[in-house]
Coordinates of C-alpha atoms in Angstrom, one line a residue:
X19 CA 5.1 12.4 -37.9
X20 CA 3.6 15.1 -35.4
X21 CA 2.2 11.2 -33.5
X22 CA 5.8 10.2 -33.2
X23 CA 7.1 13.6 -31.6
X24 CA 4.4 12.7 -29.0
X25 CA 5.1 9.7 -28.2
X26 CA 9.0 10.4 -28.2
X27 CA 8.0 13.4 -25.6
X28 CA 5.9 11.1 -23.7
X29 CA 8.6 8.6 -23.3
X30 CA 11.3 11.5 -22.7
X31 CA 8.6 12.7 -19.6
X32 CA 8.3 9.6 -18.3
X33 CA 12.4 8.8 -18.2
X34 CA 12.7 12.0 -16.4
X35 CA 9.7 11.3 -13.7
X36 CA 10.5 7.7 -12.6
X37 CA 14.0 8.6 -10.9
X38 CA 12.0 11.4 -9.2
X39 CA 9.1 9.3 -8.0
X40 CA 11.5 7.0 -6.7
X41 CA 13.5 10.0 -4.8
X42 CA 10.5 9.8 -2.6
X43 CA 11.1 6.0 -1.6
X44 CA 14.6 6.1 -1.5
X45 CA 14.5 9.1 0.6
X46 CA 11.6 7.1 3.4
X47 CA 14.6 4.6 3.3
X48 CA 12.1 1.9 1.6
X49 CA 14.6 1.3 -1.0
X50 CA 18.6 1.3 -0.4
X51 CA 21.1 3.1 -3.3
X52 CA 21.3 -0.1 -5.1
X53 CA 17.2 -0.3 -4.8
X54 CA 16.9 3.1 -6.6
X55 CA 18.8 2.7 -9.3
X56 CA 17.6 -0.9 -9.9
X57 CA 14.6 0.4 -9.7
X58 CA 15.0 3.3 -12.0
X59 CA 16.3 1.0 -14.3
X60 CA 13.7 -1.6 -14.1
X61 CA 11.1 1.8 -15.0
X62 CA 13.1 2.9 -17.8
X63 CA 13.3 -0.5 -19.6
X64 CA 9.4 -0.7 -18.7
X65 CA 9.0 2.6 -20.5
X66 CA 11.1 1.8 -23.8
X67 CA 9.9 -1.5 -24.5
X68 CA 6.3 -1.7 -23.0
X69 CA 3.4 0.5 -22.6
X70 CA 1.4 2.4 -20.5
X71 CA -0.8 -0.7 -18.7
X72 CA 3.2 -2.3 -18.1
X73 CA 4.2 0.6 -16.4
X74 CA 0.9 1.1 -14.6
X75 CA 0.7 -2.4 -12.9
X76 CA 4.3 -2.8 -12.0
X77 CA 4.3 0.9 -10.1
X78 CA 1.0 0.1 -8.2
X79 CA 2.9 -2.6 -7.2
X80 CA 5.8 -0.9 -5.8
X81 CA 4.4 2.3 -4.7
X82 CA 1.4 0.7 -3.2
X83 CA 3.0 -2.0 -1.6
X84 CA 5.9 0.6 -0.1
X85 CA 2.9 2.9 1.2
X86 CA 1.2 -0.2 2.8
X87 CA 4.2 -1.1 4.8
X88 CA 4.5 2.6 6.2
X89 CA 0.5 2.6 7.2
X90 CA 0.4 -0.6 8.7
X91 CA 3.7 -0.8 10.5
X92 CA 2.5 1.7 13.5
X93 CA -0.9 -0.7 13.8
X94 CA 1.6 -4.1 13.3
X95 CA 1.7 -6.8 16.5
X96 CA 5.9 -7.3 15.6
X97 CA 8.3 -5.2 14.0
X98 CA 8.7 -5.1 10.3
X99 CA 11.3 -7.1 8.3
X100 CA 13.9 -4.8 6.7
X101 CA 12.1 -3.0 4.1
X102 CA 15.2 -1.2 2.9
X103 CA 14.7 -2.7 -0.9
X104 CA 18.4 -3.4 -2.6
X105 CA 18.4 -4.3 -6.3
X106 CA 18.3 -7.8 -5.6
X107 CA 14.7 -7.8 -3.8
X108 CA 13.4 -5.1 -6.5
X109 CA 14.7 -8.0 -9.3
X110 CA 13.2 -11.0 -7.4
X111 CA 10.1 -9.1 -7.0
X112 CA 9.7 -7.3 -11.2
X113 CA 12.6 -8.9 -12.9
X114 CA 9.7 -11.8 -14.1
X115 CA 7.4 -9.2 -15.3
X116 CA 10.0 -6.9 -16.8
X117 CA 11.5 -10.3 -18.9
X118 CA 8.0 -10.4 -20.3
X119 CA 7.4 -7.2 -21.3
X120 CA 10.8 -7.1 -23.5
X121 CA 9.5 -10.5 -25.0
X122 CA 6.1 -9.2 -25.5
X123 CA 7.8 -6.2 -27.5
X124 CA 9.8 -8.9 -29.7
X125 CA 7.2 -11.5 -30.2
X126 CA 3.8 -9.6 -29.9
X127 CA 1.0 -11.9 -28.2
X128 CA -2.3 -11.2 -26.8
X129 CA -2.2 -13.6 -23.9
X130 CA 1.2 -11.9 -22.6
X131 CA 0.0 -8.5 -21.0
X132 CA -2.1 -11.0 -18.8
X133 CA 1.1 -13.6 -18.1
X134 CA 2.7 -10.1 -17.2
X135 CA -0.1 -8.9 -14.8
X136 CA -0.2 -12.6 -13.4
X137 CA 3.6 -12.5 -12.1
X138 CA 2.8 -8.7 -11.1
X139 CA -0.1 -10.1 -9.3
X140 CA 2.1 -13.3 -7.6
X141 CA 4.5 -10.3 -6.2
X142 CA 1.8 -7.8 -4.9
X143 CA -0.4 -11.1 -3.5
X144 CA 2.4 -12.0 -1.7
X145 CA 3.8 -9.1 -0.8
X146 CA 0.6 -7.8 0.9
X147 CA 0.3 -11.4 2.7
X148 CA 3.1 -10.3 4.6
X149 CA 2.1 -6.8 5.4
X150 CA -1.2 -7.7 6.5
X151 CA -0.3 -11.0 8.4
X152 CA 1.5 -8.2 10.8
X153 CA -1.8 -7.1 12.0
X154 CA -2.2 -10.8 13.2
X155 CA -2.3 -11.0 17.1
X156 CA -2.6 -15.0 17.2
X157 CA 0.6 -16.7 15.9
X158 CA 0.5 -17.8 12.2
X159 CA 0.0 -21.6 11.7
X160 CA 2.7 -23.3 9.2
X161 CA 1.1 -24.1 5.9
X162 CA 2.2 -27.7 5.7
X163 CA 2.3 -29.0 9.6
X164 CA -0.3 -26.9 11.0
X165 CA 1.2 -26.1 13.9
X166 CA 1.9 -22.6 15.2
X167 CA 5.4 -21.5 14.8
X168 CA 7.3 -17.6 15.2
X169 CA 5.6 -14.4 13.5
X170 CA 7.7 -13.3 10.5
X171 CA 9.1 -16.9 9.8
X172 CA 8.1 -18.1 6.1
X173 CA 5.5 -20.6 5.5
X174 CA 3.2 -19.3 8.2
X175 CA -0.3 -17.8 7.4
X176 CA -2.4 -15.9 9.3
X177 CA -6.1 -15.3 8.3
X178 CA -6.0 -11.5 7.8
X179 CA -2.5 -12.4 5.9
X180 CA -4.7 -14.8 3.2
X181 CA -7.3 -11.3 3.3
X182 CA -4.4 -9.5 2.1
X183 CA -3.4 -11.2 -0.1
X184 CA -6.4 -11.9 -2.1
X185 CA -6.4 -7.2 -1.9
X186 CA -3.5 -7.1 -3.2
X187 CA -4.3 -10.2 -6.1
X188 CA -7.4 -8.5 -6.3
X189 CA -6.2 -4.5 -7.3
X190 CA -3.6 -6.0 -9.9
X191 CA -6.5 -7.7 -11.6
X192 CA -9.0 -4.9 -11.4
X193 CA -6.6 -2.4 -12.9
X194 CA -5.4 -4.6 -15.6
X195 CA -9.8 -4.8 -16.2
X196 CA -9.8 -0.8 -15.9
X197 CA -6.8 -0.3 -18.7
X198 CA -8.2 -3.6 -21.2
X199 CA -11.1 -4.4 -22.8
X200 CA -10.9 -8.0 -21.6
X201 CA -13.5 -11.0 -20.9
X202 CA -14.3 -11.1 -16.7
X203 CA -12.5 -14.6 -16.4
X204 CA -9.1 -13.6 -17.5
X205 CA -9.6 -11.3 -14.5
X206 CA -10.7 -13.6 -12.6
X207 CA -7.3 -15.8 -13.9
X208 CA -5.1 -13.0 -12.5
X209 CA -6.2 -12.5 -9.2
X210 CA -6.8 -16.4 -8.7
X211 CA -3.4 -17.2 -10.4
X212 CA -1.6 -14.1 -8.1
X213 CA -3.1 -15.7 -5.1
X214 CA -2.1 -19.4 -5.8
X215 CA 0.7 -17.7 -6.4
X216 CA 1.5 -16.5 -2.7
X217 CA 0.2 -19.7 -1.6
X218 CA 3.2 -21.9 -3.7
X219 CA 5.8 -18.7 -1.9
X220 CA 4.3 -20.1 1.5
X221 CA 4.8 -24.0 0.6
X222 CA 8.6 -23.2 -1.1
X223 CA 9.1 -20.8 2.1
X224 CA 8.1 -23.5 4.6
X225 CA 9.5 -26.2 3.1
X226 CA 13.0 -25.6 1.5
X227 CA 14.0 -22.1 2.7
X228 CA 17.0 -22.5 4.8
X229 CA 16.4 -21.5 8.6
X230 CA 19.1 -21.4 11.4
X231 CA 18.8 -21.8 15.0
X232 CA 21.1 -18.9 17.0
X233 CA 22.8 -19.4 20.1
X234 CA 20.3 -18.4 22.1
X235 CA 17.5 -20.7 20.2
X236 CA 15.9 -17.8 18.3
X237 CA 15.0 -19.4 14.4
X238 CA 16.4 -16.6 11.7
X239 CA 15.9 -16.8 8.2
X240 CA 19.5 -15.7 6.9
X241 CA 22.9 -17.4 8.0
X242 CA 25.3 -16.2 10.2
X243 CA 28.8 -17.7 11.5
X244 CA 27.4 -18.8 14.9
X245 CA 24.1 -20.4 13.5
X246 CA 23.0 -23.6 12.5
X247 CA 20.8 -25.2 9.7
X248 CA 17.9 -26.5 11.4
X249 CA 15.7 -26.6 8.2
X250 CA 15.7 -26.2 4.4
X251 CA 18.9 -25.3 2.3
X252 CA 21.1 -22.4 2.4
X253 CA 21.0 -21.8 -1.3
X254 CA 17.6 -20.9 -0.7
X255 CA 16.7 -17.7 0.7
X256 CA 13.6 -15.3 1.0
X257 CA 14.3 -13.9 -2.6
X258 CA 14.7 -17.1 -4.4
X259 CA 11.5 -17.6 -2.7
X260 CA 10.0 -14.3 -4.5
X261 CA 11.0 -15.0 -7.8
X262 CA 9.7 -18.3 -7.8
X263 CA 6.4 -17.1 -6.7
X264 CA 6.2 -14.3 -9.9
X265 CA 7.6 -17.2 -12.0
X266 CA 4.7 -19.1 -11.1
X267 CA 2.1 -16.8 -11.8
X268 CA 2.8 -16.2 -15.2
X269 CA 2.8 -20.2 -15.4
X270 CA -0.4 -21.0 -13.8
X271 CA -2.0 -18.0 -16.5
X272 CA -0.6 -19.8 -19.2
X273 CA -2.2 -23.2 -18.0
X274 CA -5.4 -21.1 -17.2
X275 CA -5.9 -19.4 -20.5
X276 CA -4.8 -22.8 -22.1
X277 CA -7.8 -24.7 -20.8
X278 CA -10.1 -21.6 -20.9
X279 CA -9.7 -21.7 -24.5

């Protein structure tokens, strides 16, 4: 009895702090109204159906990712895409993992914390691709043609964005090591399967993403009334992108795991 009052306080503590941990990013303007509260719910259903490992890997990612952008962007060689989160980037980016931590608490698996860590991995791999490929004074390349095309456009890679984005694959598998007892190649699954991950975000980005040409020749990634589709289709965008990418990772782990075994 006195185990269950704990772990009912716990849960109580924890659905009091996540709304004012994410004050602090709301207030930095890294996520917008709809961001928090998508957010706060995302941490709440985290906290009520998962457990502490769950809420662990999906915050690094988050908070780590959101503390990232603010370092880097002073040191970056072009200016930052909007980081202003809404509830539809914080869904395309956790709504994978949070799906399987609900079925994990319905139908109890071993393999699932690490198909959870391997979409949590996908979204931080990519995610810190981007951040890092900032730093990049040379243009990225496109992943498919190999030529050069314009910073911040999908499908390009830079080599300090493939650095970061093996970090970021790399600190998702590490803490999932730190929190579970688990054999060194299912780590080594996560991080590879997080970074493949990024790598199928870059091919889907470069290839089918809808870009439009302006007036004025400049290539944007989101349509407007006096643009044109150039490349790609306009039902895909940047965040169908995402959540294919943390779709995939959970995928790849499965196929991983299956062979392993």
């Amino acid at each position: 009895i006195q185990q269950g009052i704990i772990n009912k306080l716990n849960i109580a503590v924890n659905l009091i702090a996540i709304p004012l941990i994410l004050f602090i990013p709301y207030r930095m303007k890294i996520l917008s109204i709809s961001g928090y509260f998508g957010s706060i719910t995302m941490g709440a259903l985290i906290v009520l159906f998962g457990n502490l490992i769950h809420f662990i890997l999906l915050a690094l990612f988050f908070i780590l990712s959101a503390l990232l952008n603010i370092i880097l962007k002073k040191y970056a060689q072009r200016s930052s895409k909007k980081s202003h989160r809404n509830i539809l980037q914080v869904i395309c980016n956790g709504g994978v993992a949070l799906f399987l931590c609900i079925h994990d608490y319905f139908s109890p698996n071993p393999i699932n914390i690490y198909l959870y860590a391997a979409s949590v991995a996908a979204a931080m791999s990519d995610t810190w691709a981007t951040e890092f490929g900032k730093l990049s004074k040379l243009k990225p390349i496109s992943i498919t043609s190999f030529q050069h095309i314009e910073h911040g456009l999908s499908g390009g890679i830079t080599i300090i964005g493939i650095i970061g984005s093996i970090i970021g694959s790399c600190i998702i598998g590490l803490a999932t090591w730190l929190f579970i007892e688990s054999e060194i190649i299912l780590i080594f699954g996560i991080i590879t399967t997080g970074f493949f991950s990024s790598i199928i975000d870059s091919l889907i980005g470069d290839k089918f993403q809808g870009k439009y040409e302006t007036k004025t020749g400049e290539v944007i990634e989101y349509f407007k009334s006096d643009t044109n589709l150039i490349s790609g289709y306009k039902i895909i965008d940047n965040n169908f992108v995402n959540f294919v990418a943390t779709i995939s990772g959970p995928f790849l782990m499965y196929i991983f795991i299956y062979y392993m075994d």
